[in-house]
């Protein structure tokens, strides 16, 4: 298959070089030439996206030039039949762009994006996105609705699963990696898939962590935290953007002219096209922002939307709106230009069809599965390892328990439309297959499924554990409890899972908990009922082999938390890059338990803390243990005072002071001590995965241009403000000692 595609690619590229190389201006010429021939109906047809229902209506729409893109069709034969109608039977032969939510793999499923972010490995994420694109384009998909870039500070929101967590710098690096992986540097390559940065913008700040709810992000926070990952993705060449469902400060994103025209187009120079989210144009009526779908079409087009996903607001009403002078022909033309530009860049006019007769073998190619396994290994976070029970040593009888030990569907995580659980390798299967020769594996789930309160099987798991050397318990969330429209007010382990852990802990045998989830759950109380905990955001097809090798030390955990872990859900929102506030709590506090019965008003001090729970996270952003230990030393800056055009050069030694070869994600944070707006207590500015043999020390240099200290100030002007700064190099957002420097 890939040879065939490579052949097509070669022919295309050769063609491009010989006959129709498509440099920028050539594409523009072709766009203008085609646009000039189009009728108003044909123009509006390009702005219309339909979700696949049945073949016939799609063939008719394609023949009549009434559809520019179709989503949710992945059958190459049907795609080709619809495409033939568009290319060979419509008046102008404009190909349809077929699209799909390929969020973390197409057939070979990778860890959910939050897990990919935990790897802090953009190169690995890019490789995974490339695999996803090769598989999806082989099915005829040339446009994915990914990467999702919504900054998330609230684990109650189900869609934290789909993004890269709470930090704009990490999110930006992941965004660039996915765009590169999907699109390559040659969009006309038949295995290239247009990326779509979503959900533009601010969707992750839904009030109450309830999906689709309003957001209220003020301008400086929007520009300093929520927009940067989108800008990074646009600069990396993302060809499309998707408007989000939320209204921010009362303005639905699909009608937000400032974001779509001033920021996306004017400031960032975005020249792809903007699609709405599913019926988000129509939902402006529900928001109370549009009178009806016709009005929604007016608002969306005037705001800068180019393509309408499933509302029908453009196809049904633009002719009238033009007649009534409520929208401009120029805006219709520009929308169509943007769409045609991407179609020309993708080489669709030269190469509109997809090869049929694919076999699953090609989809689950061994190298694809290997990348998926490596991604899963790197995405797992070691949160606790008391008495170094991990990696398992000298274990001859191992009990495997828990509702997610053998859950092939749930292990894949949310948004796996095309993943097939038949191909999932679960931890139970992997442990039996990879370690069963030397270790007796005894499977006693104890709890049948995640939400079950049935404890009848727990005694069997307890009894088996008593006669074993250790027990590994797979708990967490079903896939369907995370993702779109799946917000939770309580994010503790559900059902009888915590009881299972407690009863297994009571046996006195070593207990290893492996949590598979779509979000950081509040697992604080469960830490007391296990010796070690590995946290694996739904790890995908190869999660089993990855976890099996981590349990037995063939692989060493290197994942770091991409979101802060809460002690209790009442702490939300809690994130590392918060402002200092005027009364930070920076000393031990007395909690309810040890407060005297009678006390005066000010006896507990006046700082920003709770009386009943520690105000700090259970685990901070960037946190993760290893089987070895690392030591940072000799951290030095090359200067004490930097000019605006300087590069900050930080040198340090990193030593592997333990007995396992391992990888550390070294992180560099800065703090701007005084600004024209209060600045966060820390901001991630660089990270790198550094692999060290046991006992090895490496001398590392990190460089950060002073320009990267810029932020949007109170006038919304992006600038570096001179003054005093602090800088940390550490293994998480809460460690290390600050160095000081100044910018003049
Ligand atoms: C959904 C999601 C969006 C997805 C789109 C198409 O509602 O919000 O992320 O890409 O519809 O499936």
XYZ file of C-alpha atoms and ligand atoms in Angstrom:
756
model
C 0.000 0.000 0.000
C 2.609 2.483 1.049
C 4.667 1.598 -2.038
C 1.605 2.386 -4.150
C 1.138 5.711 -2.404
C 4.792 6.492 -2.663
C 4.545 5.766 -6.398
C 1.581 8.131 -6.708
C 3.454 10.692 -4.670
C 6.489 10.374 -6.899
C 4.381 10.767 -10.015
C 2.593 13.741 -8.497
C 5.748 15.399 -7.317
C 7.354 14.702 -10.675
C 4.277 16.153 -12.306
C 4.461 19.156 -10.048
C 8.088 19.638 -10.918
C 7.606 19.135 -14.630
C 4.161 20.346 -15.369
C 2.418 21.935 -12.504
C 4.730 22.669 -9.598
C 2.468 24.406 -7.227
C 4.430 27.243 -5.711
C 2.274 29.677 -3.800
C 1.548 31.980 -6.710
C 0.716 29.073 -9.022
C -1.935 27.892 -6.562
C -3.282 31.437 -6.343
C -3.494 31.629 -10.118
C -5.361 28.325 -10.247
C -7.710 29.483 -7.458
C -8.526 32.714 -9.265
C -8.982 30.982 -12.596
C -11.417 28.487 -11.129
C -13.221 31.023 -8.964
C -13.887 33.182 -11.994
C -15.831 30.346 -13.617
C -17.977 29.546 -10.596
C -21.616 30.444 -10.212
C -22.894 31.642 -6.848
C -24.487 28.208 -6.234
C -21.207 26.465 -6.991
C -19.345 28.824 -4.650
C -21.771 28.219 -1.835
C -21.583 24.466 -2.512
C -17.890 24.555 -1.573
C -18.799 26.218 1.731
C -21.135 23.406 2.656
C -19.979 20.366 4.657
C -22.213 17.323 5.024
C -21.938 14.372 7.361
C -22.234 11.106 5.462
C -25.615 9.464 5.697
C -26.375 7.436 2.560
C -24.507 7.202 -0.706
C -27.162 8.426 -3.113
C -27.813 11.883 -1.672
C -24.072 12.418 -1.419
C -23.540 11.417 -5.042
C -26.293 13.811 -6.099
C -24.898 16.670 -4.016
C -21.436 16.043 -5.460
C -22.758 15.963 -9.023
C -24.642 19.224 -8.463
C -21.619 20.902 -6.852
C -23.517 21.373 -3.611
C -20.958 19.919 -1.195
C -17.353 20.950 -0.550
C -16.524 18.401 2.111
C -18.017 15.233 3.562
C -17.177 13.935 7.012
C -17.625 10.517 8.577
C -17.190 8.344 5.497
C -14.187 6.019 5.535
C -15.083 3.459 2.854
C -12.685 3.995 -0.068
C -15.086 2.490 -2.605
C -17.943 4.789 -1.621
C -15.570 7.750 -1.382
C -14.416 7.083 -4.918
C -17.958 6.807 -6.259
C -18.918 10.142 -4.705
C -15.652 11.662 -5.864
C -16.234 10.473 -9.429
C -19.583 12.253 -9.388
C -17.863 15.454 -8.258
C -14.826 15.247 -10.532
C -16.258 13.673 -13.670
C -19.923 14.614 -13.642
C -20.209 18.055 -12.044
C -19.807 21.149 -14.215
C -16.439 22.221 -12.826
C -15.086 18.926 -11.452
C -14.044 20.303 -8.061
C -13.059 17.371 -5.800
C -14.749 16.810 -2.459
C -12.518 16.912 0.639
C -13.217 13.873 2.810
C -12.644 14.386 6.544
C -12.709 12.490 9.832
C -11.874 12.852 13.501
C -8.503 11.138 13.511
C -7.607 12.291 17.007
C -4.998 9.825 18.247
C -4.701 7.301 15.459
C -6.959 5.912 12.762
C -6.716 2.107 13.003
C -3.581 1.827 15.138
C -4.680 3.773 18.201
C -2.151 5.804 20.183
C -2.519 7.050 23.746
C -5.166 9.767 24.011
C -3.615 13.199 23.364
C -3.365 13.932 27.094
C -1.242 10.789 27.346
C 0.837 11.813 24.343
C 1.445 15.146 26.070
C 2.634 13.272 29.181
C 5.489 11.893 27.074
C 6.871 15.432 26.555
C 8.187 13.929 23.314
C 7.186 15.988 20.243
C 9.256 13.770 17.931
C 7.362 10.690 19.069
C 4.038 12.496 18.756
C 4.972 13.574 15.223
C 5.807 9.988 14.315
C 2.443 8.866 15.648
C 0.602 11.542 13.711
C 2.426 10.406 10.573
C 1.199 6.839 11.150
C -2.328 8.143 11.658
C -2.124 10.079 8.407
C -0.767 7.110 6.446
C -3.615 4.926 7.678
C -6.368 7.516 7.315
C -5.325 8.695 3.848
C -5.245 5.062 2.773
C -8.966 5.053 3.527
C -9.511 8.258 1.547
C -9.382 10.795 4.392
C -7.354 13.933 3.511
C -8.452 16.187 6.383
C -8.507 15.435 10.105
C -10.164 17.464 12.843
C -6.998 17.434 14.910
C -4.952 18.646 16.832
C -7.252 19.736 19.606
C -5.432 22.562 21.380
C -7.797 23.585 24.136
C -5.866 24.510 27.272
C -7.520 22.605 30.130
C -7.349 23.503 33.785
C -10.396 21.570 34.921
C -10.357 17.737 35.000
C -14.128 17.654 35.390
C -14.295 18.543 31.682
C -14.413 15.303 29.723
C -12.492 16.743 26.803
C -9.245 17.237 28.746
C -8.613 13.780 27.263
C -8.286 15.234 23.765
C -5.834 18.025 24.468
C -2.342 18.530 25.846
C -3.208 19.772 29.326
C -2.699 23.035 31.185
C 0.456 24.517 29.750
C 0.599 26.655 26.589
C 4.280 25.871 25.883
C 3.814 22.082 26.027
C 0.532 22.376 24.090
C 2.302 24.439 21.418
C 5.082 21.908 20.928
C 2.557 19.083 20.681
C 0.499 21.128 18.214
C 3.481 21.710 15.935
C 4.414 18.037 16.086
C 0.942 16.874 15.077
C 0.673 19.400 12.258
C 4.041 18.260 10.904
C 3.114 14.606 11.269
C -0.236 14.951 9.527
C 0.760 17.376 6.763
C 4.501 16.666 6.174
C 6.238 19.417 4.197
C 4.476 18.364 1.012
C 0.724 18.646 1.276
C 0.372 17.157 -2.213
C 1.797 13.861 -0.944
C -1.207 11.488 -1.025
C -0.393 10.444 2.551
C -0.603 14.067 3.732
C -3.693 15.052 5.657
C -4.738 18.647 6.338
C -4.677 19.439 10.059
C -7.426 21.351 11.823
C -6.660 23.390 14.909
C -9.589 23.257 17.299
C -11.608 24.384 19.066
C -10.995 28.014 18.302
C -11.051 29.301 21.010
C -11.183 28.965 24.753
C -13.533 25.967 24.844
C -11.592 24.280 27.650
C -12.482 27.011 30.121
C -16.140 25.896 30.238
C -17.611 27.090 33.489
C -18.038 24.281 36.010
C -16.047 21.994 33.747
C -19.335 21.256 32.033
C -18.909 20.710 28.314
C -20.396 23.325 25.961
C -20.826 25.782 28.844
C -19.971 29.476 28.616
C -16.438 30.685 29.124
C -15.298 33.985 30.493
C -11.680 34.397 29.523
C -10.457 37.992 29.749
C -8.258 39.362 26.937
C -4.823 39.103 28.603
C -5.476 35.512 29.726
C -6.828 34.650 26.280
C -3.723 36.021 24.563
C -1.206 34.682 27.055
C -2.617 31.207 27.675
C -5.391 30.054 25.314
C -4.287 31.493 21.958
C -0.526 30.673 21.837
C -0.925 26.969 20.925
C -3.181 27.940 18.010
C -0.682 30.515 16.828
C 2.103 27.929 17.034
C 0.061 25.480 14.961
C -0.769 28.131 12.370
C 2.914 29.069 12.142
C 3.631 25.352 11.664
C 1.375 25.460 8.615
C -1.970 24.125 9.828
C -4.359 24.377 6.895
C -7.703 24.631 8.706
C -9.245 25.814 11.965
C -12.517 24.930 13.655
C -14.678 27.315 15.666
C -15.735 26.137 19.105
C -19.155 25.686 20.654
C -18.647 28.049 23.576
C -19.538 31.672 23.881
C -16.741 33.667 25.473
C -18.020 36.647 27.399
C -21.296 36.273 25.491
C -19.874 35.929 21.966
C -20.107 32.436 20.412
C -16.802 31.519 18.745
C -18.589 30.905 15.429
C -19.588 34.556 15.399
C -16.425 36.012 16.856
C -15.131 38.392 14.215
C -12.242 39.609 16.364
C -10.839 36.099 16.756
C -11.489 34.925 13.194
C -10.500 38.033 11.285
C -8.319 40.198 13.489
C -6.337 37.494 15.296
C -6.356 34.430 13.020
C -6.099 36.200 9.653
C -4.645 39.648 10.271
C -2.242 38.985 13.121
C -1.205 35.447 12.307
C -1.542 35.479 8.528
C -3.587 32.272 8.447
C -4.476 31.477 4.805
C -6.277 28.163 5.162
C -9.972 27.882 5.827
C -12.213 27.976 8.889
C -14.924 25.387 9.439
C -17.564 25.566 12.162
C -17.922 22.804 14.672
C -20.886 20.487 14.242
C -23.933 22.752 13.785
C -22.218 25.451 15.837
C -23.596 27.993 13.376
C -27.128 26.816 14.130
C -26.354 26.768 17.830
C -25.914 30.540 17.760
C -29.703 30.606 17.641
C -29.784 28.587 20.851
C -27.166 30.889 22.392
C -29.546 33.737 21.691
C -26.993 35.340 19.393
C -28.836 34.753 16.080
C -32.535 35.044 15.216
C -32.609 31.863 13.095
C -30.348 29.786 10.874
C -30.411 32.420 8.148
C -29.233 35.032 10.648
C -26.650 32.538 11.910
C -25.348 32.184 8.364
C -25.062 35.958 8.093
C -23.216 36.244 11.378
C -20.850 33.333 10.688
C -19.884 34.502 7.187
C -19.389 38.095 8.300
C -17.302 36.914 11.260
C -14.950 34.996 8.969
C -16.220 31.408 8.794
C -15.590 29.728 5.414
C -17.342 26.362 5.731
C -20.480 25.349 7.604
C -20.503 21.883 9.194
C -24.022 20.473 8.918
C -26.226 23.484 9.760
C -27.020 24.299 6.127
C -26.846 27.987 7.020
C -24.720 28.860 3.985
C -26.180 26.571 1.349
C -29.757 27.543 2.215
C -29.499 31.260 2.893
C -26.484 32.987 1.315
C -28.318 33.824 -1.982
C -31.046 35.607 -0.007
C -28.508 37.256 2.288
C -26.657 38.609 -0.744
C -29.918 39.799 -2.256
C -30.723 41.599 0.979
C -27.259 43.101 1.181
C -26.589 41.395 4.503
C -23.451 39.609 3.345
C -20.916 40.623 0.740
C -20.070 38.676 -2.417
C -16.444 39.489 -1.609
C -16.683 37.485 1.606
C -18.215 34.551 -0.249
C -15.387 34.739 -2.789
C -12.761 34.853 -0.062
C -14.284 31.869 1.724
C -14.222 29.889 -1.506
C -10.654 31.031 -2.226
C -9.575 29.700 1.174
C -11.236 26.337 0.561
C -9.971 25.941 -3.018
C -6.464 26.947 -1.892
C -6.316 24.030 0.541
C -7.752 21.625 -2.041
C -5.139 22.687 -4.601
C -2.366 22.399 -2.019
C -3.503 18.881 -1.156
C -3.166 17.924 -4.824
C -6.789 16.839 -4.893
C -7.295 18.086 -8.443
C -4.414 15.906 -9.674
C -5.091 13.005 -7.361
C -8.738 12.907 -6.228
C -9.160 9.150 -5.779
C -8.001 6.639 -3.185
C -6.698 3.133 -3.773
C -9.305 0.502 -2.880
C -8.875 -3.046 -1.524
C -6.799 -2.253 1.512
C -6.216 -5.036 4.043
C -6.047 -4.687 7.808
C -2.452 -5.952 7.615
C -1.543 -2.644 6.037
C -3.413 -0.682 8.641
C -1.723 -2.377 11.608
C 1.727 -2.555 10.078
C 4.370 -3.737 12.586
C 6.206 -0.423 12.507
C 2.923 1.336 13.272
C 2.341 -0.886 16.287
C 5.924 -0.366 17.463
C 5.525 3.414 17.434
C 2.215 3.021 19.270
C 3.887 0.883 21.922
C 6.762 3.331 22.384
C 4.282 6.202 22.631
C 2.331 4.311 25.274
C 5.492 3.510 27.246
C 6.540 7.164 27.259
C 3.080 8.378 28.207
C 2.868 6.411 31.469
C 3.610 8.376 34.650
C 5.043 6.758 37.785
C 3.281 8.615 40.597
C 4.383 6.496 43.551
C 6.844 3.663 44.116
C 7.080 2.910 47.825
C 9.841 0.476 48.778
C 10.714 0.318 45.106
C 8.228 -2.435 44.502
C 8.573 -1.534 40.828
C 9.976 -2.872 38.664
C 8.675 -6.259 39.762
C 11.568 -8.498 40.777
C 11.586 -12.150 41.815
C 7.868 -12.433 41.143
C 6.848 -15.983 40.271
C 3.109 -15.722 40.899
C 1.421 -12.499 39.903
C -2.250 -11.706 40.337
C -3.738 -9.419 37.706
C -6.898 -7.720 38.958
C -9.213 -4.836 38.261
C -11.904 -4.003 35.683
C -9.426 -2.549 33.171
C -6.897 -5.401 33.102
C -8.610 -6.882 30.065
C -10.819 -4.108 28.640
C -9.907 -3.869 24.945
C -12.447 -1.165 24.108
C -11.899 1.103 27.104
C -8.132 0.924 26.803
C -8.390 2.701 23.438
C -9.860 5.812 25.032
C -12.266 8.360 23.614
C -12.516 9.428 19.941
C -11.568 6.160 18.310
C -14.222 6.047 15.587
C -12.112 3.695 13.454
C -10.071 1.879 16.091
C -10.908 -1.792 16.451
C -10.836 -3.373 19.873
C -10.035 -6.713 18.226
C -6.524 -5.371 17.771
C -6.093 -4.061 21.303
C -3.425 -5.875 23.283
C -4.599 -5.641 26.888
C -2.269 -5.772 29.900
C -3.568 -9.233 30.811
C -2.895 -10.562 27.317
C 0.516 -8.906 27.188
C 1.589 -10.166 30.619
C 0.572 -13.713 29.717
C 2.218 -13.550 26.307
C 5.393 -11.681 27.222
C 6.057 -12.837 30.784
C 3.879 -15.929 31.199
C 6.757 -18.312 30.550
C 8.572 -17.277 33.738
C 5.718 -15.881 35.790
C 2.429 -17.546 36.667
C -0.266 -15.004 35.812
C -3.496 -15.407 37.791
C -6.414 -13.280 36.584
C -8.970 -12.314 39.218
C -10.756 -9.046 38.188
C -12.369 -8.588 41.606
C -14.641 -5.922 40.137
C -16.344 -6.627 36.820
C -16.427 -3.126 35.392
C -15.527 0.382 36.401
C -18.932 1.544 37.692
C -19.866 -1.774 39.320
C -20.594 -1.770 43.037
C -20.751 -5.552 43.061
C -18.072 -6.736 45.473
C -18.876 -10.440 45.235
C -15.677 -11.206 43.316
C -13.315 -9.269 45.576
C -12.731 -12.215 47.994
C -11.457 -14.351 45.108
C -8.975 -11.624 44.161
C -7.916 -11.302 47.801
C -7.488 -15.073 48.221
C -5.434 -15.326 45.027
C -3.239 -12.414 46.147
C -2.563 -14.017 49.510
C -0.914 -16.941 47.763
C 0.918 -14.807 45.202
C 4.041 -12.646 45.249
C 2.309 -9.420 44.168
C -0.843 -8.040 42.576
C -1.265 -5.506 39.788
C -4.689 -3.817 39.823
C -5.970 -2.041 36.707
C -8.500 0.614 37.677
C -9.677 3.949 36.290
C -12.347 5.119 33.851
C -14.254 3.588 31.025
C -13.408 5.339 27.777
C -16.983 6.565 27.441
C -16.718 8.461 30.746
C -14.323 10.932 29.123
C -14.359 12.909 25.923
C -17.082 15.083 24.434
C -20.199 15.647 26.544
C -18.735 13.457 29.317
C -18.011 15.843 32.190
C -17.991 14.546 35.767
C -18.600 16.490 38.958
C -16.938 13.738 40.981
C -13.652 12.398 39.639
C -12.882 9.748 42.266
C -12.506 6.136 41.199
C -16.037 4.900 40.640
C -17.841 1.827 41.913
C -16.007 -0.612 44.162
C -12.547 0.035 42.707
C -11.185 1.790 45.783
C -12.565 -0.964 48.002
C -10.853 -3.539 45.812
C -7.538 -1.726 46.263
C -8.018 -1.442 50.031
C -8.818 -5.127 50.445
C -5.872 -6.175 48.323
C -3.594 -3.845 50.293
C -4.807 -5.505 53.500
C -3.261 -8.786 52.339
C 0.164 -7.244 52.997
C 1.398 -8.261 49.562
C 2.915 -5.662 47.227
C 0.085 -3.853 45.402
C 0.718 -2.023 42.140
C -2.151 0.144 40.874
C -2.293 1.018 37.190
C -4.840 3.752 36.466
C -6.190 4.019 32.932
C -8.274 7.174 32.552
C -9.171 10.074 30.300
C -8.385 12.698 32.910
C -6.333 13.187 36.114
C -8.653 11.552 38.633
C -8.652 12.331 42.361
C -6.759 9.196 43.383
C -5.203 10.631 46.570
C -6.963 8.252 48.936
C -6.103 5.297 46.696
C -2.386 6.030 46.993
C -2.588 4.811 50.593
C -3.910 1.491 49.303
C -1.124 0.704 46.919
C 2.629 0.590 47.078
C 3.124 1.845 43.555
C 0.931 3.659 41.059
C 1.416 3.970 37.320
C -0.920 6.470 35.635
C -1.725 5.678 32.027
C -4.101 8.014 30.188
C -5.974 5.490 28.028
C -2.876 4.068 26.280
C -4.365 2.725 23.036
C -3.838 -0.422 20.996
C -0.435 -1.293 22.431
C -1.047 -0.196 25.998
C -0.754 -3.761 27.257
C 2.756 -4.517 26.015
C 3.919 -1.062 27.071
C 2.636 -1.487 30.627
C 3.909 -5.065 30.862
C 7.453 -3.939 29.985
C 7.204 -1.047 32.437
C 6.037 -3.366 35.230
C 9.000 -5.698 34.729
C 11.575 -2.999 34.068
C 12.269 -3.691 30.403
C 11.122 -0.104 29.988
C 11.461 2.639 32.589
C 8.700 5.224 33.193
C 9.513 8.739 31.948
C 6.064 10.342 31.700
C 5.330 13.659 33.407
C 1.957 15.106 34.398
C 0.572 17.393 31.655
C -2.072 18.620 34.103
C -1.987 19.155 37.854
C -3.515 16.304 39.875
C -6.004 17.472 42.486
C -6.380 16.232 46.053
C -10.125 16.784 45.894
C -12.291 18.076 43.070
C -13.180 21.070 45.241
C -9.746 22.523 44.508
C -10.586 23.106 40.845
C -9.334 25.099 39.013
C -5.777 24.340 40.085
C -2.821 24.741 37.760
C 0.882 25.455 38.164
C 1.160 28.650 36.099
C -1.143 30.649 38.359
C -0.595 34.213 39.489
C 0.866 34.785 42.927
C -2.077 36.739 44.276
C -1.656 39.098 47.200
C -1.777 36.537 50.000
C -0.202 33.329 48.891
C 0.005 30.496 51.375
C 3.660 29.642 51.695
C 3.794 27.994 55.076
C 2.253 24.903 56.672
C -1.370 25.535 57.642
C -3.527 24.037 60.350
C -6.435 22.118 58.967
C -9.863 21.620 60.511
C -8.688 18.565 62.424
C -6.317 20.513 64.627
C -8.205 23.778 64.954
C -9.253 24.516 68.541
C -12.997 24.599 69.148
C -13.060 28.240 70.149
C -10.801 30.640 68.327
C -10.908 34.214 67.206
C -11.546 35.385 63.669
C -7.923 35.798 62.658
C -6.480 32.764 64.396
C -5.943 30.796 61.207
C -4.069 33.566 59.454
C -5.207 35.294 56.307
C -3.800 33.580 53.262
C -5.200 31.879 50.182
C -5.840 28.364 51.470
C -8.651 26.061 52.531
C -9.320 25.067 56.127
C -10.119 21.498 55.165
C -7.692 20.532 52.372
C -4.092 21.357 51.494
C -4.201 24.111 48.844
C -1.411 22.502 46.817
C -1.963 19.861 44.131
C -1.518 16.179 44.896
C 0.988 16.137 42.029
C 2.117 19.294 40.235
C 2.423 19.829 36.502
C 5.535 18.196 35.047
C 5.801 15.583 37.813
C 6.766 11.952 37.328
C 9.089 9.466 39.026
C 11.498 6.978 37.497
C 12.995 3.668 38.624
C 16.207 5.604 38.969
C 16.933 8.975 40.559
C 18.202 12.125 38.899
C 20.265 14.952 40.291
C 20.479 18.471 38.865
C 23.655 20.387 39.730
C 25.903 23.245 38.652
C 22.985 25.153 37.175
C 24.486 28.353 35.807
C 23.397 31.311 33.688
C 25.874 32.783 31.249
C 24.945 36.321 32.312
C 23.283 38.180 35.129
C 21.853 40.895 32.875
C 20.433 40.288 29.391
C 19.500 42.629 26.589
C 16.282 42.322 24.641
C 17.989 40.550 21.733
C 20.040 38.177 23.861
C 19.669 34.438 24.293
C 19.657 33.127 27.847
C 22.110 30.250 28.056
C 21.640 27.902 30.957
C 24.134 25.113 31.664
C 23.629 22.303 34.134
C 24.709 18.788 34.963
C 22.163 16.016 35.089
C 23.203 12.799 36.806
C 21.476 9.438 36.826
C 22.207 8.526 40.438
C 20.335 5.240 40.462
C 20.745 1.803 38.923
C 18.523 1.936 35.851
C 19.238 3.492 32.489
C 16.434 6.002 32.161
C 15.130 9.204 30.620
C 14.385 12.430 32.471
C 12.288 15.291 31.136
C 14.336 18.265 32.233
C 12.225 21.414 32.416
C 13.117 25.104 32.394
C 10.749 27.610 33.986
C 10.936 31.365 34.335
C 9.086 33.950 36.386
C 8.716 37.621 35.555
C 8.771 39.193 39.019
C 7.098 42.482 38.161
C 4.935 43.213 35.146
C 2.347 45.668 33.892
C -0.015 42.801 34.664
C 0.694 40.313 37.430
C 2.610 37.408 35.993
C 2.450 33.637 36.716
C 4.637 32.173 39.445
C 6.252 29.933 36.834
C 6.037 29.449 33.091
C 7.511 26.524 31.175
C 9.920 27.836 28.523
C 11.810 24.714 27.489
C 11.985 20.972 28.102
C 13.955 18.071 26.743
C 14.046 14.314 27.226
C 17.549 13.368 28.372
C 18.525 9.687 28.456
C 21.261 8.661 30.879
C 22.813 5.327 31.662
C 22.881 4.331 35.325
C 25.587 6.440 36.962
C 26.061 8.673 33.929
C 26.216 12.470 34.108
C 25.618 14.754 31.147
C 26.376 18.416 30.828
C 23.344 20.080 29.272
C 22.827 23.482 27.696
C 19.380 25.021 27.370
C 18.933 28.247 25.422
C 15.926 30.533 25.667
C 15.788 33.759 23.626
C 14.854 36.730 25.796
C 12.098 37.387 23.243
C 10.306 34.295 24.569
C 9.720 36.134 27.835
C 7.267 38.363 25.989
C 3.658 38.471 27.096
C 0.526 40.425 26.260
C 0.370 43.292 28.700
C -2.545 45.353 29.918
C -2.741 47.143 26.554
C -2.724 43.764 24.806
C 0.665 44.565 23.337
C 3.067 41.645 23.257
C 6.385 42.736 24.700
C 9.231 41.776 27.001
C 9.213 44.136 29.943
C 12.619 44.909 31.456
C 13.071 43.897 35.064
C 13.992 41.058 37.369
C 13.312 37.412 36.599
C 13.797 34.035 38.178
C 14.671 30.800 36.420
C 14.478 27.133 37.435
C 15.786 23.960 35.865
C 14.087 20.975 37.487
C 12.195 17.731 37.062
C 8.784 19.304 37.695
C 7.038 22.665 38.155
C 7.420 22.605 41.933
C 11.085 21.692 42.353
C 14.419 23.391 42.076
C 15.998 26.539 43.412
C 15.573 29.768 41.453
C 18.430 31.618 39.798
C 17.992 35.343 39.292
C 18.667 37.452 36.239
C 17.670 40.784 34.846
C 16.516 42.023 31.471
C 17.439 45.564 30.593
C -17.809 17.304 17.405
C -16.605 17.889 18.099
C -15.483 18.207 17.180
C -15.484 17.216 16.022
C -16.728 17.470 15.206
C -16.854 16.505 14.022
O -18.975 17.747 18.000
O -16.788 19.014 18.940
O -14.275 18.162 17.948
O -14.321 17.401 15.225
O -17.898 17.394 15.994
O -17.018 15.201 14.490
